Short mmCIF file of C-alpha atoms and ligand atoms in Angstrom, two decimals:
data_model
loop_
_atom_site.label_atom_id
_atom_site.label_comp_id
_atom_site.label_asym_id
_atom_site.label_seq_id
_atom_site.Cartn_x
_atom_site.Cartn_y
_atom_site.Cartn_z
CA UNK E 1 -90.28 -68.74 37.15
CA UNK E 2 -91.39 -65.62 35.90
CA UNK E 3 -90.68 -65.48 31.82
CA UNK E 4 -90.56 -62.15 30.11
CA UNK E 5 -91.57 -62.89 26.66
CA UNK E 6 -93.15 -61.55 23.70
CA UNK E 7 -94.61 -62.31 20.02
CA UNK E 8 -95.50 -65.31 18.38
CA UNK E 9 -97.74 -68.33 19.02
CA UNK E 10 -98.30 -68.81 15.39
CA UNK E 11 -99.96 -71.64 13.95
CA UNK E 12 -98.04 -73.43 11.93
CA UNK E 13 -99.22 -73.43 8.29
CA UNK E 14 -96.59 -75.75 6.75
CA UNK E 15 -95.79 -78.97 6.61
CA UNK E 16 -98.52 -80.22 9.81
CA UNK E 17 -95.80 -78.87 12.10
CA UNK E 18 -97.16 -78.86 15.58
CA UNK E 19 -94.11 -77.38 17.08
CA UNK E 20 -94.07 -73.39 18.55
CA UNK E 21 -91.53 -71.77 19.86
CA UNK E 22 -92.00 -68.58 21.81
CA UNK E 23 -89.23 -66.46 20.31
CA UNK E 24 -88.32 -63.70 23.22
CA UNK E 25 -87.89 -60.42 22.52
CA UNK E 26 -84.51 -59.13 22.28
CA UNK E 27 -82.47 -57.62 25.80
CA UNK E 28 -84.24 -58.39 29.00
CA UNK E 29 -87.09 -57.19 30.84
CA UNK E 30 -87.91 -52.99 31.17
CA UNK E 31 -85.29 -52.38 33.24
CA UNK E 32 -82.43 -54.31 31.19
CA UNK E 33 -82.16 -56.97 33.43
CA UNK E 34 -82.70 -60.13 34.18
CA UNK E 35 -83.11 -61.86 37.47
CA UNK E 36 -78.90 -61.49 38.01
CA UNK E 37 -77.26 -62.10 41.17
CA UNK E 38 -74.49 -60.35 42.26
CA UNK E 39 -72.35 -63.20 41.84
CA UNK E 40 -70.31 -63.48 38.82
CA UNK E 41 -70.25 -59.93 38.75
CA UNK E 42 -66.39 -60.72 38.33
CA UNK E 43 -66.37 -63.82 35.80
CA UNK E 44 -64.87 -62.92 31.84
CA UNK E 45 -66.32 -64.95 29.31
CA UNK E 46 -65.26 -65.96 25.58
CA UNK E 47 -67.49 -67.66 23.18
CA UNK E 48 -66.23 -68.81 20.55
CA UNK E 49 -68.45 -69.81 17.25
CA UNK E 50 -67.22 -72.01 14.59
CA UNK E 51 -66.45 -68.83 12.59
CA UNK E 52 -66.73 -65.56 12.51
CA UNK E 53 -68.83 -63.56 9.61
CA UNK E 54 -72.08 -65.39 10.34
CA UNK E 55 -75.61 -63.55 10.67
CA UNK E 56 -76.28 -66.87 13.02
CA UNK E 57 -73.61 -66.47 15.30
CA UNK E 58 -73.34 -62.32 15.27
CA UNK E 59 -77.30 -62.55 16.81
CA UNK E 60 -76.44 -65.49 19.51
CA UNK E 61 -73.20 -63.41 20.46
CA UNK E 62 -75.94 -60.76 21.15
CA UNK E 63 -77.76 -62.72 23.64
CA UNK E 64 -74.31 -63.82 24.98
CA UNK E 65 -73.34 -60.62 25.70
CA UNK E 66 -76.84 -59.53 27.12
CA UNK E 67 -76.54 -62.50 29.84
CA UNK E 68 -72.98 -61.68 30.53
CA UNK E 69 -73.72 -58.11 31.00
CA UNK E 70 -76.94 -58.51 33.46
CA UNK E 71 -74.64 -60.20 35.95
CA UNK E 72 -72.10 -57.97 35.35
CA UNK E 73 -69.27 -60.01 33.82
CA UNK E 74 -66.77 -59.37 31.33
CA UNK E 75 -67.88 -60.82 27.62
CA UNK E 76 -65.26 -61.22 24.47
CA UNK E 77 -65.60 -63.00 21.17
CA UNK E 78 -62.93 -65.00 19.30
CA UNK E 79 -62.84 -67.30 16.68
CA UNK E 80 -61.58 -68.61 13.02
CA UNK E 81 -62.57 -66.60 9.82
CA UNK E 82 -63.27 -70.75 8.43
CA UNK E 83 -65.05 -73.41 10.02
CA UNK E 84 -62.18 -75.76 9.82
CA UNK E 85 -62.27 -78.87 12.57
CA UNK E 86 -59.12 -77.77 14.47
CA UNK E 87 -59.26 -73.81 13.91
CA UNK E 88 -60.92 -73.23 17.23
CA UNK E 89 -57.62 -74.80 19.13
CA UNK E 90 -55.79 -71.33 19.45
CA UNK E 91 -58.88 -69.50 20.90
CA UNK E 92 -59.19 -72.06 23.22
CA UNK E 93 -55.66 -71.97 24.08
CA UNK E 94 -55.09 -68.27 24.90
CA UNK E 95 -58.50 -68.07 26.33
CA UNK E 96 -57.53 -70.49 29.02
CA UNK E 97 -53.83 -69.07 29.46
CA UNK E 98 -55.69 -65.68 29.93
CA UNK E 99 -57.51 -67.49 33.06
CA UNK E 100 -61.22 -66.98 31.73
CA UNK E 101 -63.17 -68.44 33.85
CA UNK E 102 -65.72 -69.67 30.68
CA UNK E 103 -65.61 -70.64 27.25
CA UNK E 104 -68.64 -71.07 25.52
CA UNK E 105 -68.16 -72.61 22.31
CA UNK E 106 -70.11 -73.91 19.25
CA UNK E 107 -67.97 -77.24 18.41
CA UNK E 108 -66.61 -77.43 14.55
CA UNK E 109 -65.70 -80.65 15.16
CA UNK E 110 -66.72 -83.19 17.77
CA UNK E 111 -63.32 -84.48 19.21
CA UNK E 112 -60.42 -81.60 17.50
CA UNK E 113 -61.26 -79.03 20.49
CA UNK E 114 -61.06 -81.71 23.39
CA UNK E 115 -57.57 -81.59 24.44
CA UNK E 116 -57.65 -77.84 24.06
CA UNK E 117 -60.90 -78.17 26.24
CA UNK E 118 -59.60 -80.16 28.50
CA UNK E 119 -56.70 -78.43 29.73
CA UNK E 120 -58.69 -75.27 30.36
CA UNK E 121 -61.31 -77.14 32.29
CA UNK E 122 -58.02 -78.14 34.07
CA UNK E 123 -56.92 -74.75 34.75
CA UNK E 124 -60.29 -73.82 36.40
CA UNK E 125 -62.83 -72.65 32.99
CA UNK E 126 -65.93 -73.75 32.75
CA UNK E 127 -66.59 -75.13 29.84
CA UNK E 128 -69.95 -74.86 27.64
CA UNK E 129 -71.15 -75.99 23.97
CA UNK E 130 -73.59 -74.65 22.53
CA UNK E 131 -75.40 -74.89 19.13
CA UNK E 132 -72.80 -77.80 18.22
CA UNK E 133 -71.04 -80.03 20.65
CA UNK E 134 -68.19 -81.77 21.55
CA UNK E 135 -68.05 -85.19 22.59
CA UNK E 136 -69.77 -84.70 26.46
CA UNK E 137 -66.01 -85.36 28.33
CA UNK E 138 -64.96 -82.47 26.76
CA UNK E 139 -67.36 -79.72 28.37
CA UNK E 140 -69.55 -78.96 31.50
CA UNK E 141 -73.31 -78.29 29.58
CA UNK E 142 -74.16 -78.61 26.11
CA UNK E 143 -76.85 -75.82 25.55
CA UNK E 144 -78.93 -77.39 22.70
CA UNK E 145 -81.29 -75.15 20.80
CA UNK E 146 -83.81 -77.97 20.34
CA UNK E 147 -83.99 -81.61 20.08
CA UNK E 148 -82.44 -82.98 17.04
CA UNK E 149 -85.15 -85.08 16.19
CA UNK E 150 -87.61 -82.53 15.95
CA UNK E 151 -85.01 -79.90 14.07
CA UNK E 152 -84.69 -83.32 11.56
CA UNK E 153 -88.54 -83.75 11.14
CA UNK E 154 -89.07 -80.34 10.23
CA UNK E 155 -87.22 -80.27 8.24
CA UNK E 156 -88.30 -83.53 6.13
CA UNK E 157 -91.82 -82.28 6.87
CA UNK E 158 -90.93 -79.56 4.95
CA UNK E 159 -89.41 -80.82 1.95
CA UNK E 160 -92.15 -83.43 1.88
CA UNK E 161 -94.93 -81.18 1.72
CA UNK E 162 -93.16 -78.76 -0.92
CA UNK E 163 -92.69 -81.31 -3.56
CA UNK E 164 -95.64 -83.39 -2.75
CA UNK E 165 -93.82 -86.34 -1.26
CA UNK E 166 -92.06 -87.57 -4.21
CA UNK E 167 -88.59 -86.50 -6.11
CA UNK E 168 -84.84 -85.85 -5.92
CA UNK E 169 -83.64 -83.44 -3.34
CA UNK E 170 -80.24 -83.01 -2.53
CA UNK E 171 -78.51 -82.03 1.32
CA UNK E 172 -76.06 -79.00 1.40
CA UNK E 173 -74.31 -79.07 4.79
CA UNK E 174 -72.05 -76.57 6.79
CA UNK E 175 -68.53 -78.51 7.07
CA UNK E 176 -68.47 -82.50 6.78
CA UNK E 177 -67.57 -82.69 11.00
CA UNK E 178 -70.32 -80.43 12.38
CA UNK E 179 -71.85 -82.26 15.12
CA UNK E 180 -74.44 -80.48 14.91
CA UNK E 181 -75.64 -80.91 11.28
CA UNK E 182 -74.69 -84.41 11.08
CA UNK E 183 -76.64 -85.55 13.79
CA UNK E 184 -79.56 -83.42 12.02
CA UNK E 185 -78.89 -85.66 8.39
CA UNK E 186 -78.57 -88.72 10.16
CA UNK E 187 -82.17 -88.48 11.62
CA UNK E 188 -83.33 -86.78 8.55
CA UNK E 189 -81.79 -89.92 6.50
CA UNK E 190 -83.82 -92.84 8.93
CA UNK E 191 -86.72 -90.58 8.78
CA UNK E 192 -86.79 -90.36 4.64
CA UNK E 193 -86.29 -94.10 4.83
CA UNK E 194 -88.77 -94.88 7.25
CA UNK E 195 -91.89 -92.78 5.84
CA UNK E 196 -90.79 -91.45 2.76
CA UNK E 197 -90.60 -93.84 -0.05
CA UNK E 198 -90.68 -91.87 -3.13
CA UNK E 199 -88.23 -89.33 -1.88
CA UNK E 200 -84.27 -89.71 -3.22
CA UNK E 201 -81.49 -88.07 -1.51
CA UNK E 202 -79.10 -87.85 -4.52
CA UNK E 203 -76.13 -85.98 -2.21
CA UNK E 204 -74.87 -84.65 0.21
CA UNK E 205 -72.73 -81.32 -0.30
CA UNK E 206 -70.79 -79.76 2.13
CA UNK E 207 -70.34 -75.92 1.70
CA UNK E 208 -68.39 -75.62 5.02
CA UNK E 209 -70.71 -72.49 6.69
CA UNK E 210 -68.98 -70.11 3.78
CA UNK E 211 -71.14 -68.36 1.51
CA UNK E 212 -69.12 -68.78 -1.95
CA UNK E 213 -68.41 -72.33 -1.10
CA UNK E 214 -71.96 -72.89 -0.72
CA UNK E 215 -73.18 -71.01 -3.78
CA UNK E 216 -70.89 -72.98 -5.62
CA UNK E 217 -71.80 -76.49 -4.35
CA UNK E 218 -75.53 -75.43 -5.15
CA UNK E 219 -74.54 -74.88 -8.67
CA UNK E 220 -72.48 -77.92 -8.72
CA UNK E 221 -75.64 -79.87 -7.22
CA UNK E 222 -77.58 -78.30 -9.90
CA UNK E 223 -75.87 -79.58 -12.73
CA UNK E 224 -74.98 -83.11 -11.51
CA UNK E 225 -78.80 -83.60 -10.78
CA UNK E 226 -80.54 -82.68 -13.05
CA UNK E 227 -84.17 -83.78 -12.21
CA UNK E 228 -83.57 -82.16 -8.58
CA UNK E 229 -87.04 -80.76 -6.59
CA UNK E 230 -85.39 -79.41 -3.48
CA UNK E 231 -82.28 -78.40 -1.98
CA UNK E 232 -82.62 -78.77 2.01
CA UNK E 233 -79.79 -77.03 3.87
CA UNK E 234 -80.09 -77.26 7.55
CA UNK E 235 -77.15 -74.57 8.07
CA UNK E 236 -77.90 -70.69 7.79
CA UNK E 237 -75.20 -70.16 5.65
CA UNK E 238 -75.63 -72.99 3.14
CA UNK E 239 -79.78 -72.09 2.56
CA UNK E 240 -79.09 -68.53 2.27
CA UNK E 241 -76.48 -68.89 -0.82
CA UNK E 242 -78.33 -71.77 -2.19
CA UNK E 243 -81.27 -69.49 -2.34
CA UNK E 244 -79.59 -67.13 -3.66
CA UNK E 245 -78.41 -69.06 -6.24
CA UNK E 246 -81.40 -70.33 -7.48
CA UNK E 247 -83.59 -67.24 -7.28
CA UNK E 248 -81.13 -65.42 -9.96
CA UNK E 249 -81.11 -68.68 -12.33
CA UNK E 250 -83.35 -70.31 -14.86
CA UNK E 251 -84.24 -73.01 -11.69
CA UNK E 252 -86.14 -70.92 -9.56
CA UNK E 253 -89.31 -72.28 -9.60
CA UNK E 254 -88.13 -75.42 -10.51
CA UNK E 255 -86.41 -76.04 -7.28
CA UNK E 256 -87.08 -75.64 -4.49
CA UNK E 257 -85.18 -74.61 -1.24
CA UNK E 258 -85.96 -75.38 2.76
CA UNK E 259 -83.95 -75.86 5.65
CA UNK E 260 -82.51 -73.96 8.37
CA UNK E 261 -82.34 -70.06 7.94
CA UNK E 262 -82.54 -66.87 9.44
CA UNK E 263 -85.62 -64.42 9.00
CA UNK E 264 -83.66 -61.64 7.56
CA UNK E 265 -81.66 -63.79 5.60
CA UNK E 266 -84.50 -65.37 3.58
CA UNK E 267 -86.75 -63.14 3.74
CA UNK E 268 -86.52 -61.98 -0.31
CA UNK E 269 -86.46 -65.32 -1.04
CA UNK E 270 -89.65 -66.14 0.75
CA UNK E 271 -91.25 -62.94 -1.17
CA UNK E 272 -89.82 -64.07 -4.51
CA UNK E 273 -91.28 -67.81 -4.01
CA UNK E 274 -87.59 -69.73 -4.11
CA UNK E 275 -88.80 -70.60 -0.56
CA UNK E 276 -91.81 -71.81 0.82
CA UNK E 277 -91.16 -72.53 4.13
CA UNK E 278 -87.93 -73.00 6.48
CA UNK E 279 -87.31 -73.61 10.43
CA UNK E 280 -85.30 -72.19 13.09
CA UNK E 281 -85.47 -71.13 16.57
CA UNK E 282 -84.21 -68.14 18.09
CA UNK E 283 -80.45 -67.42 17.68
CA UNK E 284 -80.22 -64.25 20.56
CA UNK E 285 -81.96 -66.71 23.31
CA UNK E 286 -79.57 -69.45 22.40
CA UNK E 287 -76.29 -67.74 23.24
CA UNK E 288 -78.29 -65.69 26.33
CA UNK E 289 -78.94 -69.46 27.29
CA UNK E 290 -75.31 -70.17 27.07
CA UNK E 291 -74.12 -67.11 28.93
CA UNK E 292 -76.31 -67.86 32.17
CA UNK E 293 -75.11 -71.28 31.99
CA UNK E 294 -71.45 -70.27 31.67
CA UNK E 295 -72.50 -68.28 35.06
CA UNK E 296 -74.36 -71.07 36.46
CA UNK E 297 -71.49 -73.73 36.15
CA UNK E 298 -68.95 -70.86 36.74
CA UNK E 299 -69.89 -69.82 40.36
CA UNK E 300 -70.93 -73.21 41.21
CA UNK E 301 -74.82 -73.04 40.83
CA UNK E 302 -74.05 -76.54 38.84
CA UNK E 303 -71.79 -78.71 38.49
CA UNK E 304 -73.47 -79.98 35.00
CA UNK E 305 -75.51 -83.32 36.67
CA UNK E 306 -79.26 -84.27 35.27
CA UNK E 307 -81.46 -82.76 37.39
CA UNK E 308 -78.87 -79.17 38.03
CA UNK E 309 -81.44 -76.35 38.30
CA UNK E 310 -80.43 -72.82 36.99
CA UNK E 311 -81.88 -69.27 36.57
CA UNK E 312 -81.32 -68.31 33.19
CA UNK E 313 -82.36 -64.54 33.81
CA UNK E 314 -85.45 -63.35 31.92
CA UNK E 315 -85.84 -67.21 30.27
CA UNK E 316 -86.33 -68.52 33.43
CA UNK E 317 -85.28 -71.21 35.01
CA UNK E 318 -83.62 -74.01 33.44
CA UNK E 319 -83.05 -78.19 33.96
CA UNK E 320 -79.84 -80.08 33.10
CA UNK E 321 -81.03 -82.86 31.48
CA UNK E 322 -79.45 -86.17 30.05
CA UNK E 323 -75.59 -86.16 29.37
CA UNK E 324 -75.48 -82.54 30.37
CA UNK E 325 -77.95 -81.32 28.06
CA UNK E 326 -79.89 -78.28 28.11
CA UNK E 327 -82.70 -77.62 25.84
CA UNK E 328 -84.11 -74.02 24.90
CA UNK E 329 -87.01 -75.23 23.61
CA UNK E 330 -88.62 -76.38 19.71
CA UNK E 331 -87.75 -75.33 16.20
CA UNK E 332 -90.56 -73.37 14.63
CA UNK E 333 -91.62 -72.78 10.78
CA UNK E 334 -90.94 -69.02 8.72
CA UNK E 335 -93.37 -68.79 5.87
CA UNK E 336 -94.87 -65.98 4.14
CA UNK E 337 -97.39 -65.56 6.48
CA UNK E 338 -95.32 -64.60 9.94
CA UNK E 339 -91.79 -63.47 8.21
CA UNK E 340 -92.14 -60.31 8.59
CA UNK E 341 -93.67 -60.80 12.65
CA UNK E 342 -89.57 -61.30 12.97
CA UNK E 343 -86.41 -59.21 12.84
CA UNK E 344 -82.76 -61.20 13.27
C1 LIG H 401 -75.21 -72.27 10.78
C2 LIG H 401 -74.26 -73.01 11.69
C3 LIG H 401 -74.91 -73.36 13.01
C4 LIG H 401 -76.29 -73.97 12.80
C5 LIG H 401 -77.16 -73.07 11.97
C6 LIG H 401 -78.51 -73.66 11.71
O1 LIG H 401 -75.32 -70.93 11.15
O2 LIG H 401 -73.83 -74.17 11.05
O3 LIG H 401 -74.09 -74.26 13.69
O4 LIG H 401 -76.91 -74.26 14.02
O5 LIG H 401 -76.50 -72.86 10.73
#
């Protein structure tokens, strides 16, 4: 398949990453669209993030909308102001008594939207997770953004390299159910274990994706531990406040912070030196994933089985993998010297 991308194949400066992600380039090819069919020209579509009021989840809904609009369907977003486990129910519950005919929804909480899932799926929505999923009997597809044991990895990588492989460093999470970044810590956990002896984890916080929570959790962190090196947050949220934090206090310098974070987010943070390097991949192509695959299992193009082939408009075409899984590809490493190559 033809793929209409742009930018950066940057080498990776920290941490020995090897991984590069080709981060596309934001709405489509010159003429705005992508390789749409006419059907689903008649298909509405909600996604639904774990909360609204998040830089992360504003860009995806961007590339949500993009998809939606190349083949023509109708796009809406709903969702809680908190990332509470069973705040998504209601969303899910009008959006399948308004008959959509998708839901595409980041999971707060592995197993609180199933029922709600369910019984749409029942009344004829397809149903897709992306960026955090449910348990896989709950939706069609699970668009991941990459594989969970490279987003872990880079993320100890990371840490490792910035405090020289020895030292405290604490975790500061989005909520405490987040499939998503618990699946991260576990694999970050077995990986600190396994090849990283003189590394502590002292704690985990949890600043549930909200900014003051998370700003106050790093200060709590700060003065529980006191001989902390690093703070490694793999939510957007939690790294940007924790950054914030320390770059205005008598730490920065002293501590360091990595994790998961958007460009424009970090990006005076990166300048001032409270952070080295940090990892994502590319928010707008994630939910313009999810959108064709909404349209894929939608019309029928899949039914969600390993092997399912789908064009994803100007990504390409895609695979269904494993347990419904859909990869958009690998994490890849901000640092001082590509920030600025990058604008979400
Ligand atoms: C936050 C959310 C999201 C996660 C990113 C890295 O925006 O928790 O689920 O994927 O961080």
């Amino acid at each position: 398949m033809k793929r209409n991308i742009f930018s950066a194949r940057a080498a990776l400066t920290a941490a020995g990453m090897a991984a590069v992600l080709v981060l596309s380039a934001c709405g489509g090819d010159e003429n705005g669209n992508g390789n749409g069919d006419a059907e689903g020209d008649d298909l509405s579509i909600t996604f639904i993030p774990k909360n609204l009021g998040n830089p992360y989840f504003d860009t995806s809904n961007t590339g949500g909308e993009d998809a939606v609009n190349e083949f023509g369907g109708e796009f809406s977003e709903v969702g809680p102001q908190e990332d509470t486990p069973d705040g998504q129910v209601q969303y899910i519950n009008t959006a399948a008594q308004q008959g959509e005919d998708a839901i595409v929804i980041s999971g707060s909480d592995p197993s609180a939207p199933c029922d709600a899932l369910n019984e749409a799926r029942e009344v004829g929505a397809a149903v897709v997770t992306f960026d955090s999923d449910t348990g896989p009997d709950c939706r069609d597809v699970f668009v991941n953004q990459a594989d969970a044991q490279g987003i872990a990895q880079a993320q100890v990588d990371m840490v490792a390299e910035q405090i020289d492989g020895e030292g405290q460093i604490a975790i500061l999470s989005a909520s405490a159910n987040a499939t998503n970044q618990n699946q991260w810590i576990e694999l970050m956990e077995e990986e600190l274990d396994a090849n990283h002896p003189d590394i502590e984890l002292v704690e985990i916080a949890y600043g549930d994706d909200d900014d003051q929570r998370s700003f106050d959790q790093t200060a709590a962190l700060l003065q529980t531990h006191s001989d902390l090196d690093a703070i490694v947050s793999p939510t957007t949220v939690g790294i940007a406040a924790a950054a914030r934090y320390i770059s205005d206090s008598d730490y920065a310098g002293e501590v360091l912070v990595t994790g998961l974070g958007t460009p424009n987010q970090m990006r005076e943070y990166v300048e001032d030196g409270t952070v080295e390097a940090f990892a994502l991949w590319n928010p707008e192509d994630l939910g313009y994933l999810a959108g064709w695959a909404a349209h894929a299992v939608a019309t029928g193009e899949i039914s969600g089985e390993e092997g399912d082939t789908f064009e994803a408009g100007r990504l390409g075409e895609y695979t269904v993998g494993e347990d419904g899984e859909i990869l958009l590809g690998d994490p890849f490493v901000f640092d001082s010297e590509n920030i600025d190559d990058f604008d979400f």
